[in-house]
Amino acid sequence: MPLISAKSLLASCALLGLAVPSGASLAATSPDAPALQADMARAELQQRYDELRHAMEQRSAPGIEALLAPGFTSTELSGRTLDAKAMIAEVQDAPADPNRDTRTTIKALTLDGKEARVRQTMTASAQVRGHAMEMIALAEDTWIHGEDGWKLKTTTSQEMTVTQDGKVIRQARLDDAPEPLHDTPPPRAVAIAGPQMEGR
């Protein structure tokens, strides 16, 4: 990403389905309940990430906003923090790329009552000018469960790696200064990767 910003990680990457039915309980009811609860939450949250990615790809402000909890914040690798309005504006300003493939993978999930802490990766890839470009962004997210199911409260970018034809050309971590390019700058088609939550 020219310099990869929140929109790079959130516009690919940084979610309205599979909510727990009204009246359903997340409480454990058997020795296997915690594991079943975690599996159910993981499936629901993965659906949320997929829907967030779709809303971001469509540049749908209502669709994105519907998946965010009140007081939502997004923290970029630079340490800059955006509220929902600013994050959505950046997503809408990012150019769309129909040839880009993006996906979000939940790597770790911790449940604490109606709060879920997720460690996830968003991967964006595309063929650009004959080169295989890929960006992998790691983020830590907090979700809150309410009457409308899971909503994203915070997302914090942790690190990002960009490769060209399998070779790392840029890496950055939270609060680090971006590393200089080692090769051709990643084309904008991959640089703007859609959410960090988009899992980005």
mmCIF file of C-alpha atoms in Angstrom:
data_model
loop_
_atom_site.group_PDB
_atom_site.id
_atom_site.type_symbol
_atom_site.label_atom_id
_atom_site.label_comp_id
_atom_site.label_asym_id
_atom_site.label_seq_id
_atom_site.Cartn_x
_atom_site.Cartn_y
_atom_site.Cartn_z
ATOM 1 C CA MET A 1 0.000 0.000 0.000
ATOM 2 C CA PRO A 2 1.958 3.237 -1.042
ATOM 3 C CA LEU A 3 1.682 3.543 2.714
ATOM 4 C CA ILE A 4 -0.841 1.036 3.999
ATOM 5 C CA SER A 5 -3.431 2.747 6.166
ATOM 6 C CA ALA A 6 -6.588 1.736 7.986
ATOM 7 C CA LYS A 7 -8.478 1.656 4.709
ATOM 8 C CA SER A 8 -5.943 -0.834 3.377
ATOM 9 C CA LEU A 9 -6.537 -3.106 6.265
ATOM 10 C CA LEU A 10 -10.162 -2.251 6.742
ATOM 11 C CA ALA A 11 -11.305 -1.813 3.178
ATOM 12 C CA SER A 12 -10.490 -5.321 2.016
ATOM 13 C CA CYS A 13 -10.267 -6.537 5.400
ATOM 14 C CA ALA A 14 -11.113 -4.657 9.506
ATOM 15 C CA LEU A 15 -20.279 -8.884 9.300
ATOM 16 C CA LEU A 16 -25.004 -8.961 9.842
ATOM 17 C CA GLY A 17 -25.704 -12.691 10.057
ATOM 18 C CA LEU A 18 -26.006 -15.715 12.279
ATOM 19 C CA ALA A 19 -26.910 -13.823 15.422
ATOM 20 C CA VAL A 20 -27.970 -15.833 18.447
ATOM 21 C CA PRO A 21 -31.790 -16.054 18.292
ATOM 22 C CA SER A 22 -33.683 -13.716 20.580
ATOM 23 C CA GLY A 23 -33.872 -15.209 24.048
ATOM 24 C CA ALA A 24 -31.063 -17.685 23.470
ATOM 25 C CA SER A 25 -28.456 -17.979 26.198
ATOM 26 C CA LEU A 26 -24.672 -18.153 25.942
ATOM 27 C CA ALA A 27 -24.437 -19.728 29.387
ATOM 28 C CA ALA A 28 -22.837 -23.147 29.803
ATOM 29 C CA THR A 29 -25.354 -25.931 30.453
ATOM 30 C CA SER A 30 -23.157 -29.043 30.303
ATOM 31 C CA PRO A 31 -19.489 -30.039 30.602
ATOM 32 C CA ASP A 32 -19.193 -29.628 26.819
ATOM 33 C CA ALA A 33 -21.003 -26.291 26.751
ATOM 34 C CA PRO A 34 -17.886 -24.019 26.827
ATOM 35 C CA ALA A 35 -16.437 -25.734 23.756
ATOM 36 C CA LEU A 36 -19.796 -25.698 21.970
ATOM 37 C CA GLN A 37 -20.253 -22.056 22.907
ATOM 38 C CA ALA A 38 -16.822 -21.189 21.494
ATOM 39 C CA ASP A 39 -17.546 -23.091 18.270
ATOM 40 C CA MET A 40 -20.873 -21.302 17.873
ATOM 41 C CA ALA A 41 -19.302 -17.911 18.533
ATOM 42 C CA ARG A 42 -16.492 -18.613 16.067
ATOM 43 C CA ALA A 43 -18.988 -19.471 13.323
ATOM 44 C CA GLU A 44 -21.073 -16.373 14.053
ATOM 45 C CA LEU A 45 -18.033 -14.093 14.118
ATOM 46 C CA GLN A 46 -16.656 -15.546 10.888
ATOM 47 C CA GLN A 47 -19.997 -14.718 9.301
ATOM 48 C CA ARG A 48 -19.749 -11.182 10.644
ATOM 49 C CA TYR A 49 -16.282 -10.769 9.125
ATOM 50 C CA ASP A 50 -17.555 -12.038 5.780
ATOM 51 C CA GLU A 51 -20.451 -9.600 5.857
ATOM 52 C CA LEU A 52 -18.173 -6.733 6.849
ATOM 53 C CA ARG A 53 -15.908 -7.535 3.914
ATOM 54 C CA HIS A 54 -18.907 -7.519 1.578
ATOM 55 C CA ALA A 55 -20.202 -4.206 2.952
ATOM 56 C CA MET A 56 -16.755 -2.647 2.573
ATOM 57 C CA GLU A 57 -16.339 -3.942 -0.967
ATOM 58 C CA GLN A 58 -19.713 -2.381 -1.791
ATOM 59 C CA ARG A 59 -18.652 0.856 -0.048
ATOM 60 C CA SER A 60 -21.926 0.644 1.888
ATOM 61 C CA ALA A 61 -21.813 3.027 4.853
ATOM 62 C CA PRO A 62 -25.131 1.709 6.299
ATOM 63 C CA GLY A 63 -23.955 -1.876 5.887
ATOM 64 C CA ILE A 64 -20.664 -1.200 7.668
ATOM 65 C CA GLU A 65 -22.209 0.910 10.407
ATOM 66 C CA ALA A 66 -24.783 -1.790 11.174
ATOM 67 C CA LEU A 67 -21.962 -4.125 12.216
ATOM 68 C CA LEU A 68 -20.177 -1.664 14.518
ATOM 69 C CA ALA A 69 -20.847 -1.205 18.236
ATOM 70 C CA PRO A 70 -21.403 2.272 19.703
ATOM 71 C CA GLY A 71 -18.060 3.946 20.351
ATOM 72 C CA PHE A 72 -16.234 1.830 17.745
ATOM 73 C CA THR A 73 -12.551 2.623 17.200
ATOM 74 C CA SER A 74 -9.976 1.446 14.678
ATOM 75 C CA THR A 75 -6.260 1.782 15.483
ATOM 76 C CA GLU A 76 -3.837 1.798 12.552
ATOM 77 C CA LEU A 77 -0.252 0.547 12.496
ATOM 78 C CA SER A 78 0.883 4.154 12.891
ATOM 79 C CA GLY A 79 -1.005 4.336 16.190
ATOM 80 C CA ARG A 80 -3.609 6.708 14.765
ATOM 81 C CA THR A 81 -7.127 5.945 16.012
ATOM 82 C CA LEU A 82 -10.252 6.474 13.914
ATOM 83 C CA ASP A 83 -13.877 6.497 14.975
ATOM 84 C CA ALA A 84 -16.605 4.816 12.919
ATOM 85 C CA LYS A 85 -17.315 7.876 10.770
ATOM 86 C CA ALA A 86 -13.654 8.414 9.856
ATOM 87 C CA MET A 87 -13.040 4.726 9.170
ATOM 88 C CA ILE A 88 -16.063 4.472 6.884
ATOM 89 C CA ALA A 89 -14.977 7.625 5.028
ATOM 90 C CA GLU A 90 -11.562 6.088 4.343
ATOM 91 C CA VAL A 91 -13.155 2.886 3.088
ATOM 92 C CA GLN A 92 -15.401 4.850 0.727
ATOM 93 C CA ASP A 93 -12.417 6.825 -0.601
ATOM 94 C CA ALA A 94 -10.448 3.660 -1.426
ATOM 95 C CA PRO A 95 -10.675 2.534 -5.084
ATOM 96 C CA ALA A 96 -12.477 -0.753 -5.658
ATOM 97 C CA ASP A 97 -10.654 -3.679 -7.273
ATOM 98 C CA PRO A 98 -12.949 -6.494 -8.503
ATOM 99 C CA ASN A 99 -9.928 -8.703 -9.255
ATOM 100 C CA ARG A 100 -8.675 -8.711 -5.693
ATOM 101 C CA ASP A 101 -9.389 -11.780 -3.540
ATOM 102 C CA THR A 102 -9.672 -11.127 0.189
ATOM 103 C CA ARG A 103 -10.438 -13.341 3.156
ATOM 104 C CA THR A 104 -10.337 -13.131 6.936
ATOM 105 C CA THR A 105 -9.282 -16.007 9.150
ATOM 106 C CA ILE A 106 -9.896 -16.189 12.890
ATOM 107 C CA LYS A 107 -6.652 -17.390 14.483
ATOM 108 C CA ALA A 108 -7.650 -17.215 18.166
ATOM 109 C CA LEU A 109 -10.847 -16.508 20.090
ATOM 110 C CA THR A 110 -11.386 -15.767 23.785
ATOM 111 C CA LEU A 111 -14.883 -15.419 25.235
ATOM 112 C CA ASP A 112 -15.620 -13.452 28.399
ATOM 113 C CA GLY A 113 -19.350 -13.221 28.987
ATOM 114 C CA LYS A 114 -20.782 -11.125 26.164
ATOM 115 C CA GLU A 115 -17.347 -9.994 24.963
ATOM 116 C CA ALA A 116 -15.175 -11.806 22.436
ATOM 117 C CA ARG A 117 -11.524 -11.037 21.789
ATOM 118 C CA VAL A 118 -10.355 -12.168 18.364
ATOM 119 C CA ARG A 119 -6.919 -12.407 16.799
ATOM 120 C CA GLN A 120 -7.394 -12.547 13.029
ATOM 121 C CA THR A 121 -5.559 -12.257 9.752
ATOM 122 C CA MET A 122 -6.815 -10.612 6.604
ATOM 123 C CA THR A 123 -5.219 -11.771 3.366
ATOM 124 C CA ALA A 124 -5.592 -9.845 0.118
ATOM 125 C CA SER A 125 -4.141 -11.136 -3.138
ATOM 126 C CA ALA A 126 -4.210 -10.229 -6.824
ATOM 127 C CA GLN A 127 -2.312 -10.631 -10.062
ATOM 128 C CA VAL A 128 -0.988 -7.190 -10.963
ATOM 129 C CA ARG A 129 1.040 -6.483 -14.097
ATOM 130 C CA GLY A 130 2.138 -10.105 -14.203
ATOM 131 C CA HIS A 131 3.123 -10.247 -10.524
ATOM 132 C CA ALA A 132 1.471 -12.179 -7.718
ATOM 133 C CA MET A 133 0.857 -9.610 -4.994
ATOM 134 C CA GLU A 134 -0.284 -10.515 -1.479
ATOM 135 C CA MET A 135 -0.841 -8.614 1.739
ATOM 136 C CA ILE A 136 -1.315 -10.328 5.106
ATOM 137 C CA ALA A 137 -2.513 -8.124 7.959
ATOM 138 C CA LEU A 138 -2.816 -9.230 11.594
ATOM 139 C CA ALA A 139 -5.273 -7.488 13.906
ATOM 140 C CA GLU A 140 -6.765 -7.902 17.365
ATOM 141 C CA ASP A 141 -10.488 -7.182 17.626
ATOM 142 C CA THR A 142 -13.067 -6.888 20.399
ATOM 143 C CA TRP A 143 -16.694 -7.831 19.750
ATOM 144 C CA ILE A 144 -19.706 -7.207 21.963
ATOM 145 C CA HIS A 145 -22.809 -9.427 21.938
ATOM 146 C CA GLY A 146 -26.220 -7.791 22.265
ATOM 147 C CA GLU A 147 -29.787 -8.103 21.063
ATOM 148 C CA ASP A 148 -28.669 -7.814 17.436
ATOM 149 C CA GLY A 149 -25.850 -10.335 17.793
ATOM 150 C CA TRP A 150 -22.131 -9.576 17.623
ATOM 151 C CA LYS A 151 -20.938 -6.061 16.839
ATOM 152 C CA LEU A 152 -17.361 -4.882 16.452
ATOM 153 C CA LYS A 153 -16.195 -2.583 19.253
ATOM 154 C CA THR A 154 -12.494 -2.162 18.503
ATOM 155 C CA THR A 155 -9.961 -3.289 15.928
ATOM 156 C CA THR A 156 -6.223 -2.750 16.367
ATOM 157 C CA SER A 157 -3.739 -3.462 13.584
ATOM 158 C CA GLN A 158 -0.737 -5.426 14.860
ATOM 159 C CA GLU A 159 1.418 -6.118 11.817
ATOM 160 C CA MET A 160 1.369 -6.265 8.037
ATOM 161 C CA THR A 161 3.451 -8.043 5.378
ATOM 162 C CA VAL A 162 3.369 -7.400 1.626
ATOM 163 C CA THR A 163 4.892 -9.893 -0.823
ATOM 164 C CA GLN A 164 5.509 -9.826 -4.549
ATOM 165 C CA ASP A 165 5.935 -13.204 -6.247
ATOM 166 C CA GLY A 166 6.494 -14.705 -2.800
ATOM 167 C CA LYS A 167 9.216 -12.217 -1.825
ATOM 168 C CA VAL A 168 8.653 -9.904 1.141
ATOM 169 C CA ILE A 169 8.899 -6.286 -0.025
ATOM 170 C CA ARG A 170 7.414 -4.500 2.989
ATOM 171 C CA GLN A 171 6.719 -5.230 6.654
ATOM 172 C CA ALA A 172 5.372 -3.041 9.435
ATOM 173 C CA ARG A 173 4.243 -3.485 13.034
ATOM 174 C CA LEU A 174 2.131 -1.394 15.361
ATOM 175 C CA ASP A 175 3.894 1.907 16.135
ATOM 176 C CA ASP A 176 6.847 1.014 13.879
ATOM 177 C CA ALA A 177 7.979 3.282 11.079
ATOM 178 C CA PRO A 178 7.237 1.479 7.774
ATOM 179 C CA GLU A 179 10.214 -0.353 6.284
ATOM 180 C CA PRO A 180 11.579 0.941 2.983
ATOM 181 C CA LEU A 181 10.576 -0.932 -0.164
ATOM 182 C CA HIS A 182 13.028 -3.592 -1.275
ATOM 183 C CA ASP A 183 11.606 -3.795 -4.781
ATOM 184 C CA THR A 184 8.828 -2.354 -6.894
ATOM 185 C CA PRO A 185 6.181 -0.669 -4.712
ATOM 186 C CA PRO A 186 3.094 -2.849 -4.299
ATOM 187 C CA PRO A 187 0.517 -1.730 -6.875
ATOM 188 C CA ARG A 188 -2.420 0.237 -5.497
ATOM 189 C CA ALA A 189 -4.747 -2.587 -6.530
ATOM 190 C CA VAL A 190 -3.262 -4.643 -3.706
ATOM 191 C CA ALA A 191 -2.253 -1.762 -1.486
ATOM 192 C CA ILE A 192 -5.865 -0.863 -0.833
ATOM 193 C CA ALA A 193 -6.864 -4.209 0.511
ATOM 194 C CA GLY A 194 -10.286 -3.536 1.707
ATOM 195 C CA PRO A 195 -10.923 -4.531 5.629
ATOM 196 C CA GLN A 196 -8.428 -5.560 8.197
ATOM 197 C CA MET A 197 -11.384 -6.451 9.729
ATOM 198 C CA GLU A 198 -12.677 -7.718 5.740
ATOM 199 C CA GLY A 199 -11.560 -10.332 8.738
ATOM 200 C CA ARG A 200 -10.028 -5.859 8.002
#
